[in-house]
Amino acid sequence: MSGTMRNPLLEVTDLVTEFATRKGILRAVDKVSFAIEAGEIVGLVGESGSGKSVTGFSILGLIDPPGRIAGGSVRLGGRELVGLPPAQLRAIRGKAISMVFQDPSATLNPVLTIGTQMHLAIAAHEKTSEAAARARAAEVLARVGIPDARSRLDAHPHQFSGGMRQRVAIAIALLNRPSLIICDEPTTALDVSIQAQILAEMKALARDLGTAMIWISHDLATVSSLARRILVMYAGRIIEQGPVADVLRHPRHPYTAGLIASLPANAEPGRELRQIPGATPSLFDLPPGCAFAPRCAFSSAACAQAPALHHAGPRGWRCHHPRGMEEAR
Amino acid sequence: MTPLVLAQNVSKRFAPRLGLGERIAAKLGSPVETRTVHAVDNVSLAIAKGEVLGLVGESGCGKSTLGRVIAGIHPPSAGQVTIGGESVMREGRKSTTRIQTVFQDPFASLDPRIRIGEAIAEGPLAHGLMRKADARAEVARWLDAVGLPAEAAERFPHQFSGGQRQRVAIARALAMQPDILVCDEPVASLDVSIQAQIVNLFLKLRRELGLTMLFISHDLGIVRHISDRIAIMYLGRIVETGETEAVFAAPRHPYTRALLDSVPKLVTDSEELVSFKAIAGELPSPLSPPPGCHFHLRCPHAQAVCREIVPASDSQGGMHPVACHFPLIS
């Protein structure tokens, strides 16, 4: 979308995902567009209800009724994924694109050994002997930092700690050497010391294997330490994007600026934090125009019209009153 | 300083319920291996009047259990907790209203079928802290204190957002007019933009009401912001306590150092790529903690003595207290 990417690995254009509910149609993802290069780590940031996870699910075609992808396109290596028959999507999921979720217990089958589950994950996409599958599984487990990997293949999920279970889920996601992994808050449920280990490993993995990653998170600090580029979502739309350090230093959108300013690290201890007033709007009851306007200190009459996407080099924002434009010059 | 709240040599042990086979074996007189969790292991803490003490640690370290023992929710297995000299518990039951708790999940602590106003007035009415005739005005006063309109009293919990529900839970605790509030991860389940609002509310309440707080959290940024002093817990024990800025500037326990280093910082310089450092190894199981210093398995400075002897809390040379045989010198 910035027009500078020549051969993007993934290209999402005007993606719209809706859910039919008793209260009406809920548009969780509203004309989302972005592209990812091979091997690139992109952080997708937003609060609950911003549509960040649904964007991830939509890329994988994991939207079940009453939800549907109501418009737009998702291209992987030039191939359109929206509207593909389920069998063809299944061949892509877990092979070319895989996903890691927040709760590894929900991914892993409690009654099968790790080895069996990993064998099944390989067998779903290629013919292989059990011995070869085990060897590959052990290799990948060792790669994600599980000690004594070969013997751990015979263990069941409950025999692993929370951090180790998440490593197993990551190993399964890596098994078929995907070109893209979508990570949906994979370290949110983990303790900081374990999170740090997994972040360090994911970073090394992406570098060594050339795997691209979409890292979905609400935590700006985690994203800033991992990703090269950041997409900020609010009420179903991407409202700001660009290189991480640049966006965090000079946010353009007042929402991004507000999130950064509200961090305790950016205030003097004991002093009031800079807070964003109000609450995230209900998707059923979005204000017309810019969805952030009611909470925004800079809103004006112009904000009743939805702001278009503005570009400046690698940066992009949807705001009539962008911040910090003076410093940029 | 005369502390308002004093926890002395508090321990809390939980014994998992025995299975049927084990119970039969025990009845028949054969020895049964009882696996006891030492959730809190011989902890002493003092909180001064008007002070905010931050209690920090990873999951399973015992910080919530310690908070509940201090709040009089769990009786301690050993030791005692006093508030202004009186015991918090009498005959296994909480015997004071001077200490109240705010929990992580405000939805779980509010009855979905009871109007907010009733929920707030319930406790003070039952304890004779409020007259029925004054209830409406009192409820409005506490709702105002937490930034909610008086009309909120007529609504039900599901009509509030997460941040507003946490405000209700705080109003409910305040209506008991406690001397100290135990806050157990009060902002952990809130969105980032809402967290700042609730943190600011705590700062305001503290300023206006002179509240004393025990603020339990795993979020070092928030604890640093709100606390005068902090206590770091690891596997049931407090390993370091001190003035917040002193601990952050110069941690003395290797675990505190490692914990501080493992939190990713906001990177705003594209050249600086690593913003955190991982601690080696995993948290040991609290069912079978390692002997000696519980951290020795993951500690880069561990020596033979650390595997055998539990380090006592030491504040040599006027430094803040640390329980380590080889405290860090910065």
XYZ file of N, CA, C and O in Angstrom, chain B residues 39-163:
500
model
N 3.032 -21.808 49.921
C 2.720 -20.642 49.094
C 3.394 -19.391 49.651
O 3.873 -18.547 48.905
N 3.386 -19.294 50.963
C 4.077 -18.181 51.630
C 4.937 -18.790 52.720
O 4.458 -19.589 53.517
N 6.221 -18.436 52.729
C 7.165 -19.128 53.587
C 7.875 -18.123 54.496
O 8.835 -17.478 54.084
N 7.366 -17.987 55.709
C 8.030 -17.174 56.728
C 8.316 -15.741 56.267
O 9.451 -15.303 56.194
N 7.241 -15.040 55.948
C 7.375 -13.673 55.431
C 7.034 -12.653 56.503
O 6.046 -12.799 57.214
N 7.857 -11.630 56.617
C 7.553 -10.512 57.511
C 7.532 -9.231 56.688
O 8.405 -9.017 55.850
N 6.503 -8.416 56.919
C 6.331 -7.171 56.160
C 5.735 -6.126 57.076
O 4.926 -6.445 57.940
N 6.091 -4.871 56.844
C 5.460 -3.785 57.586
C 5.007 -2.731 56.588
O 5.706 -2.453 55.617
N 3.806 -2.206 56.791
C 3.313 -1.129 55.924
C 2.972 0.053 56.827
O 2.188 -0.079 57.766
N 3.588 1.194 56.543
C 3.352 2.386 57.369
C 2.042 3.044 56.955
O 1.562 2.844 55.844
N 1.478 3.841 57.859
C 0.239 4.557 57.551
C 0.479 5.515 56.383
O 1.473 6.238 56.354
N -0.424 5.469 55.410
C -0.320 6.366 54.267
C 0.645 5.917 53.192
O 0.842 6.598 52.198
N 1.248 4.748 53.397
C 2.241 4.269 52.445
C 1.608 3.355 51.394
O 0.628 2.664 51.673
N 2.177 3.348 50.194
C 1.790 2.346 49.198
C 2.959 1.384 49.055
O 4.056 1.782 48.666
N 2.703 0.121 49.406
C 3.733 -0.905 49.268
C 3.392 -1.753 48.047
O 2.302 -2.320 47.955
N 4.294 -1.832 47.100
C 4.094 -2.679 45.915
C 4.638 -4.061 46.187
O 5.740 -4.206 46.715
N 3.854 -5.091 45.846
C 4.308 -6.468 46.032
C 4.391 -7.093 44.644
O 3.391 -7.207 43.940
N 5.609 -7.469 44.255
C 5.865 -7.868 42.882
C 6.376 -9.293 42.819
O 7.128 -9.719 43.686
N 5.991 -10.009 41.792
C 6.531 -11.340 41.576
C 5.826 -11.990 40.416
O 4.813 -11.486 39.936
N 6.355 -13.146 39.971
C 5.749 -13.848 38.854
C 4.637 -14.760 39.361
O 4.482 -14.955 40.566
N 3.880 -15.334 38.429
C 2.761 -16.158 38.868
C 3.273 -17.345 39.680
O 4.317 -17.913 39.383
N 2.545 -17.680 40.723
C 2.940 -18.800 41.572
C 3.951 -18.417 42.644
O 4.394 -19.269 43.399
N 4.318 -17.144 42.741
C 5.327 -16.773 43.739
C 4.690 -16.595 45.115
O 5.382 -16.487 46.110
N 3.356 -16.542 45.173
C 2.685 -16.437 46.464
C 2.218 -15.035 46.793
O 1.721 -14.784 47.888
N 2.330 -14.094 45.845
C 1.987 -12.710 46.177
C 0.498 -12.542 46.468
O 0.122 -11.839 47.398
N -0.361 -13.231 45.683
C -1.801 -13.116 45.948
C -2.171 -13.785 47.263
O -2.996 -13.277 48.019
N -1.548 -14.943 47.543
C -1.822 -15.632 48.800
C -1.412 -14.754 49.981
O -2.162 -14.605 50.944
N -0.244 -14.131 49.881
C 0.202 -13.244 50.953
C -0.790 -12.090 51.123
O -1.165 -11.743 52.249
N -1.245 -11.536 49.993
C -2.235 -10.462 50.047
C -3.503 -10.909 50.748
O -4.077 -10.182 51.562
N -3.935 -12.130 50.456
C -5.166 -12.637 51.068
C -4.980 -12.937 52.555
O -5.919 -12.778 53.336
N -3.799 -13.379 52.939
C -3.539 -13.597 54.371
C -3.553 -12.245 55.084
O -4.175 -12.093 56.141
N -2.924 -11.245 54.484
C -2.888 -9.916 55.107
C -4.294 -9.327 55.186
O -4.670 -8.694 56.165
N -5.114 -9.588 54.163
C -6.479 -9.044 54.145
C -7.429 -9.850 55.026
O -8.609 -9.523 55.118
N -6.946 -10.918 55.640
C -7.802 -11.708 56.516
C -8.743 -12.631 55.768
O -9.765 -13.063 56.303
N -8.417 -12.945 54.514
C -9.269 -13.866 53.747
C -8.838 -15.309 54.018
O -9.663 -16.191 54.197
N -7.525 -15.534 54.032
C -6.997 -16.850 54.397
C -6.363 -16.744 55.782
O -5.580 -15.825 56.015
N -6.651 -17.700 56.680
C -5.882 -17.706 57.929
C -4.455 -18.181 57.653
O -4.251 -19.087 56.846
N -3.458 -17.568 58.271
C -2.090 -18.047 58.048
C -1.868 -19.396 58.721
O -2.509 -19.708 59.726
N -0.967 -20.222 58.166
C -0.627 -21.494 58.808
C 0.279 -21.240 59.997
O 0.327 -22.020 60.934
N 1.034 -20.169 59.937
C 1.890 -19.773 61.059
C 2.074 -18.269 60.995
O 1.884 -17.673 59.943
N 2.445 -17.676 62.118
C 2.662 -16.234 62.164
C 1.352 -15.488 62.305
O 0.280 -16.096 62.405
N 1.440 -14.154 62.342
C 0.202 -13.391 62.451
C 0.295 -12.026 61.780
O 1.365 -11.513 61.510
N -0.894 -11.509 61.470
C -0.993 -10.203 60.833
C -1.765 -9.299 61.784
O -2.823 -9.679 62.280
N -1.214 -8.107 62.034
C -1.935 -7.165 62.891
C -2.137 -5.855 62.158
O -1.349 -5.482 61.295
N -3.238 -5.180 62.503
C -3.473 -3.845 61.962
C -3.696 -2.922 63.164
O -4.569 -3.173 63.994
N -2.840 -1.917 63.292
C -2.868 -1.033 64.458
C -2.787 -1.810 65.759
O -3.413 -1.448 66.753
N -2.036 -2.912 65.767
C -1.849 -3.701 66.970
C -2.862 -4.806 67.184
O -2.628 -5.715 67.975
N -4.020 -4.736 66.491
C -5.020 -5.804 66.675
C -4.841 -6.873 65.609
O -4.539 -6.549 64.455
N -5.120 -8.106 65.966
C -5.010 -9.186 64.998
C -6.128 -9.052 63.955
O -7.252 -8.674 64.268
N -5.784 -9.336 62.707
C -6.753 -9.259 61.614
C -7.745 -10.416 61.705
O -8.873 -10.334 61.240
N -7.299 -11.515 62.318
C -8.123 -12.720 62.406
C -8.369 -13.066 63.861
O -7.493 -12.885 64.711
N -9.587 -13.555 64.131
C -9.837 -14.121 65.448
C -10.582 -15.423 65.243
O -11.576 -15.453 64.510
N -10.063 -16.490 65.835
C -10.655 -17.832 65.708
C -10.918 -18.197 64.249
O -11.996 -18.663 63.868
N -9.914 -17.938 63.420
C -10.003 -18.364 62.030
C -10.905 -17.518 61.160
O -11.170 -17.861 60.017
N -11.454 -16.403 61.721
C -12.309 -15.538 60.909
C -11.781 -14.122 60.934
O -11.200 -13.681 61.916
N -12.043 -13.424 59.854
C -11.628 -12.033 59.786
C -12.374 -11.246 60.848
O -13.588 -11.392 61.002
N -11.655 -10.431 61.616
C -12.304 -9.757 62.724
C -12.187 -8.242 62.614
O -12.298 -7.538 63.588
N -11.923 -7.734 61.410
C -11.809 -6.286 61.264
C -12.407 -5.849 59.938
O -12.444 -6.625 58.989
N -12.906 -4.626 59.893
C -13.353 -4.075 58.613
C -12.352 -3.036 58.133
O -12.576 -2.367 57.141
N -11.246 -2.901 58.860
C -10.294 -1.834 58.542
C -9.431 -2.150 57.332
O -8.641 -1.328 56.896
N -9.557 -3.385 56.830
C -8.773 -3.766 55.667
C -9.714 -4.354 54.608
O -10.558 -5.193 54.927
N -9.660 -3.830 53.394
C -10.547 -4.266 52.320
C -9.740 -4.610 51.072
O -8.593 -4.183 50.936
N -10.359 -5.380 50.182
C -9.629 -5.883 49.021
C -10.298 -5.476 47.711
O -11.518 -5.462 47.614
N -9.482 -5.168 46.708
C -9.953 -4.984 45.330
C -9.265 -6.054 44.486
O -8.039 -6.157 44.508
N -10.063 -6.855 43.772
C -9.499 -7.975 43.025
C -9.296 -7.634 41.551
O -9.749 -6.603 41.057
N -8.622 -8.563 40.860
C -8.318 -8.348 39.443
C -9.578 -8.278 38.594
O -9.710 -7.425 37.735
N -10.490 -9.213 38.820
C -11.646 -9.341 37.946
C -12.873 -8.735 38.615
O -13.494 -9.360 39.459
N -13.226 -7.503 38.239
C -14.330 -6.842 38.931
C -15.663 -7.522 38.654
O -16.607 -7.369 39.426
N -15.739 -8.292 37.558
C -16.998 -8.943 37.243
C -17.266 -10.067 38.234
O -18.395 -10.280 38.661
N -16.187 -10.777 38.608
C -16.351 -11.912 39.518
C -16.715 -11.447 40.925
O -17.300 -12.202 41.699
N -16.371 -10.181 41.265
C -16.644 -9.764 42.636
C -17.972 -9.016 42.773
O -18.304 -8.550 43.850
N -18.720 -8.898 41.671
C -20.023 -8.233 41.755
C -21.123 -9.212 41.373
O -21.032 -9.880 40.351
N -22.170 -9.302 42.178
C -23.297 -10.169 41.877
C -24.074 -9.572 40.696
O -24.514 -8.428 40.772
N -24.215 -10.338 39.595
C -24.840 -9.776 38.398
C -26.301 -9.363 38.594
O -26.827 -8.581 37.818
N -26.969 -9.871 39.653
C -28.390 -9.568 39.824
C -28.656 -8.487 40.862
O -29.802 -8.213 41.199
N -27.597 -7.920 41.405
C -27.795 -6.887 42.433
C -27.368 -5.537 41.874
O -26.308 -5.415 41.252
N -28.233 -4.532 42.063
C -27.892 -3.187 41.593
C -26.648 -2.691 42.309
O -26.412 -3.010 43.480
N -25.875 -1.864 41.568
C -24.598 -1.365 42.076
C -24.755 -0.666 43.428
O -23.955 -0.875 44.340
N -25.805 0.144 43.561
C -26.018 0.885 44.814
C -26.166 -0.060 46.001
O -25.563 0.142 47.053
N -26.949 -1.119 45.789
C -27.128 -2.113 46.859
C -25.820 -2.806 47.190
O -25.508 -3.055 48.357
N -25.061 -3.151 46.127
C -23.792 -3.854 46.329
C -22.832 -3.005 47.150
O -22.099 -3.517 47.998
N -22.872 -1.686 46.920
C -21.955 -0.809 47.663
C -22.413 -0.650 49.118
O -21.594 -0.645 50.036
N -23.730 -0.569 49.326
C -24.239 -0.314 50.682
C -24.276 -1.573 51.550
O -24.293 -1.480 52.780
N -24.293 -2.736 50.900
C -24.471 -4.004 51.602
C -23.510 -4.187 52.789
O -23.946 -4.412 53.930
N -22.214 -4.048 52.507
C -21.208 -4.280 53.554
C -21.326 -3.302 54.710
O -21.474 -3.721 55.870
N -21.282 -1.983 54.428
C -21.371 -1.010 55.523
C -22.656 -1.142 56.341
O -22.624 -0.942 57.565
N -23.785 -1.490 55.702
C -25.033 -1.671 56.460
C -24.917 -2.862 57.389
O -25.276 -2.801 58.569
N -24.381 -3.961 56.865
C -24.267 -5.184 57.671
C -23.359 -4.974 58.880
O -23.558 -5.583 59.932
N -22.349 -4.115 58.715
C -21.414 -3.902 59.812
C -21.761 -2.676 60.653
O -20.970 -2.257 61.490
N -22.905 -2.072 60.378
C -23.318 -0.915 61.163
C -22.461 0.319 60.930
O -22.350 1.183 61.787
N -21.821 0.393 59.766
C -20.972 1.548 59.472
C -21.754 2.646 58.769
O -21.245 3.726 58.510
N -23.019 2.347 58.439
C -23.820 3.286 57.658
C -25.257 3.097 58.124
O -25.680 1.977 58.386
N -25.999 4.234 58.252
C -27.409 4.080 58.606
C -28.224 3.945 57.340
O -27.912 4.561 56.322
N -29.280 3.163 57.444
C -30.098 2.898 56.267
C -30.576 4.208 55.612
O -30.593 4.341 54.394
N -30.935 5.182 56.465
C -31.453 6.458 55.957
C -30.402 7.218 55.152
O -30.719 7.989 54.255
N -29.114 6.962 55.480
C -28.042 7.700 54.804
C -27.504 6.960 53.591
O -26.651 7.483 52.874
N -27.979 5.724 53.383
C -27.355 4.841 52.394
C -27.267 5.501 51.019
O -26.211 5.504 50.388
N -28.400 6.103 50.581
C -28.417 6.670 49.238
C -27.340 7.757 49.074
O -26.583 7.766 48.096
N -27.257 8.640 50.050
C -26.283 9.735 49.982
C -24.850 9.195 50.064
O -23.947 9.667 49.355
N -24.671 8.202 50.928
C -23.328 7.635 51.080
C -22.868 6.964 49.793
O -21.729 7.109 49.368
N -23.784 6.197 49.170
C -23.460 5.510 47.922
C -23.083 6.540 46.861
O -22.085 6.395 46.147
N -23.878 7.621 46.784
C -23.591 8.673 45.798
C -22.215 9.282 46.054
O -21.455 9.567 45.132
N -21.877 9.433 47.339
C -20.592 10.021 47.695
C -19.430 9.133 47.217
O -18.458 9.614 46.641
N -19.563 7.820 47.438
C -18.466 6.938 47.039
C -18.415 6.768 45.527
O -17.334 6.637 44.959
N -19.570 6.782 44.871
C -19.563 6.725 43.403
C -18.855 7.957 42.856
O -18.053 7.867 41.931
N -19.125 9.104 43.472
C -18.478 10.337 43.030
C -16.968 10.252 43.248
O -16.180 10.684 42.407
N -16.588 9.659 44.377
C -15.151 9.555 44.688
C -14.409 8.755 43.621
O -13.237 9.006 43.345
N -15.089 7.788 42.997
C -14.413 6.975 41.976
C -14.755 7.455 40.568
O -14.442 6.783 39.580
N -15.409 8.610 40.467
C -15.648 9.194 39.152
C -16.848 8.634 38.419
O -16.873 8.627 37.195
N -17.859 8.143 39.161
C -19.088 7.657 38.508
C -20.263 8.539 38.950
O -20.282 9.040 40.076
N -21.260 8.713 38.067
C -22.413 9.535 38.434
C -23.304 8.820 39.439
O -23.302 7.579 39.513
N -24.084 9.585 40.212
C -24.952 9.002 41.234
C -25.980 8.042 40.634
O -26.365 7.056 41.273
N -26.395 8.290 39.363
C -27.390 7.408 38.721
C -26.867 5.987 38.564
O -27.644 5.051 38.389
N -25.543 5.818 38.581
C -24.961 4.482 38.394
C -25.503 3.508 39.436
O -25.565 2.302 39.190
N -25.935 4.029 40.598
C -26.415 3.173 41.682
C -27.591 2.297 41.248
O -27.777 1.198 41.766
N -28.363 2.780 40.276
C -29.555 2.041 39.850
C -29.237 0.963 38.817
O -30.111 0.196 38.445
N -28.014 0.932 38.314
C -27.694 0.009 37.220
C -27.124 -1.302 37.731
O -26.730 -1.434 38.878
N -27.079 -2.284 36.788
C -26.539 -3.605 37.097
C -25.108 -3.722 36.555
O -24.737 -3.002 35.620
N -24.326 -4.664 37.113
C -22.920 -4.755 36.710
C -22.706 -4.864 35.195
O -21.762 -4.289 34.664
N -23.592 -5.595 34.474
C -23.319 -5.809 33.051
C -23.475 -4.521 32.238
O -23.095 -4.473 31.081
N -24.049 -3.483 32.854
C -24.229 -2.224 32.122
C -22.983 -1.341 32.179
O -23.008 -0.218 31.711
N -21.917 -1.870 32.780
C -20.684 -1.088 32.892
C -19.575 -1.729 32.072
O -19.547 -2.944 31.896
N -18.637 -0.891 31.599
C -17.451 -1.419 30.930
C -16.490 -1.940 32.003
O -16.679 -1.702 33.191
N -15.438 -2.622 31.553
C -14.473 -3.197 32.491
C -13.874 -2.162 33.432
O -13.773 -2.373 34.636
N -13.500 -1.022 32.878
C -12.887 0.035 33.696
C -13.878 0.594 34.712
O -13.537 0.836 35.868
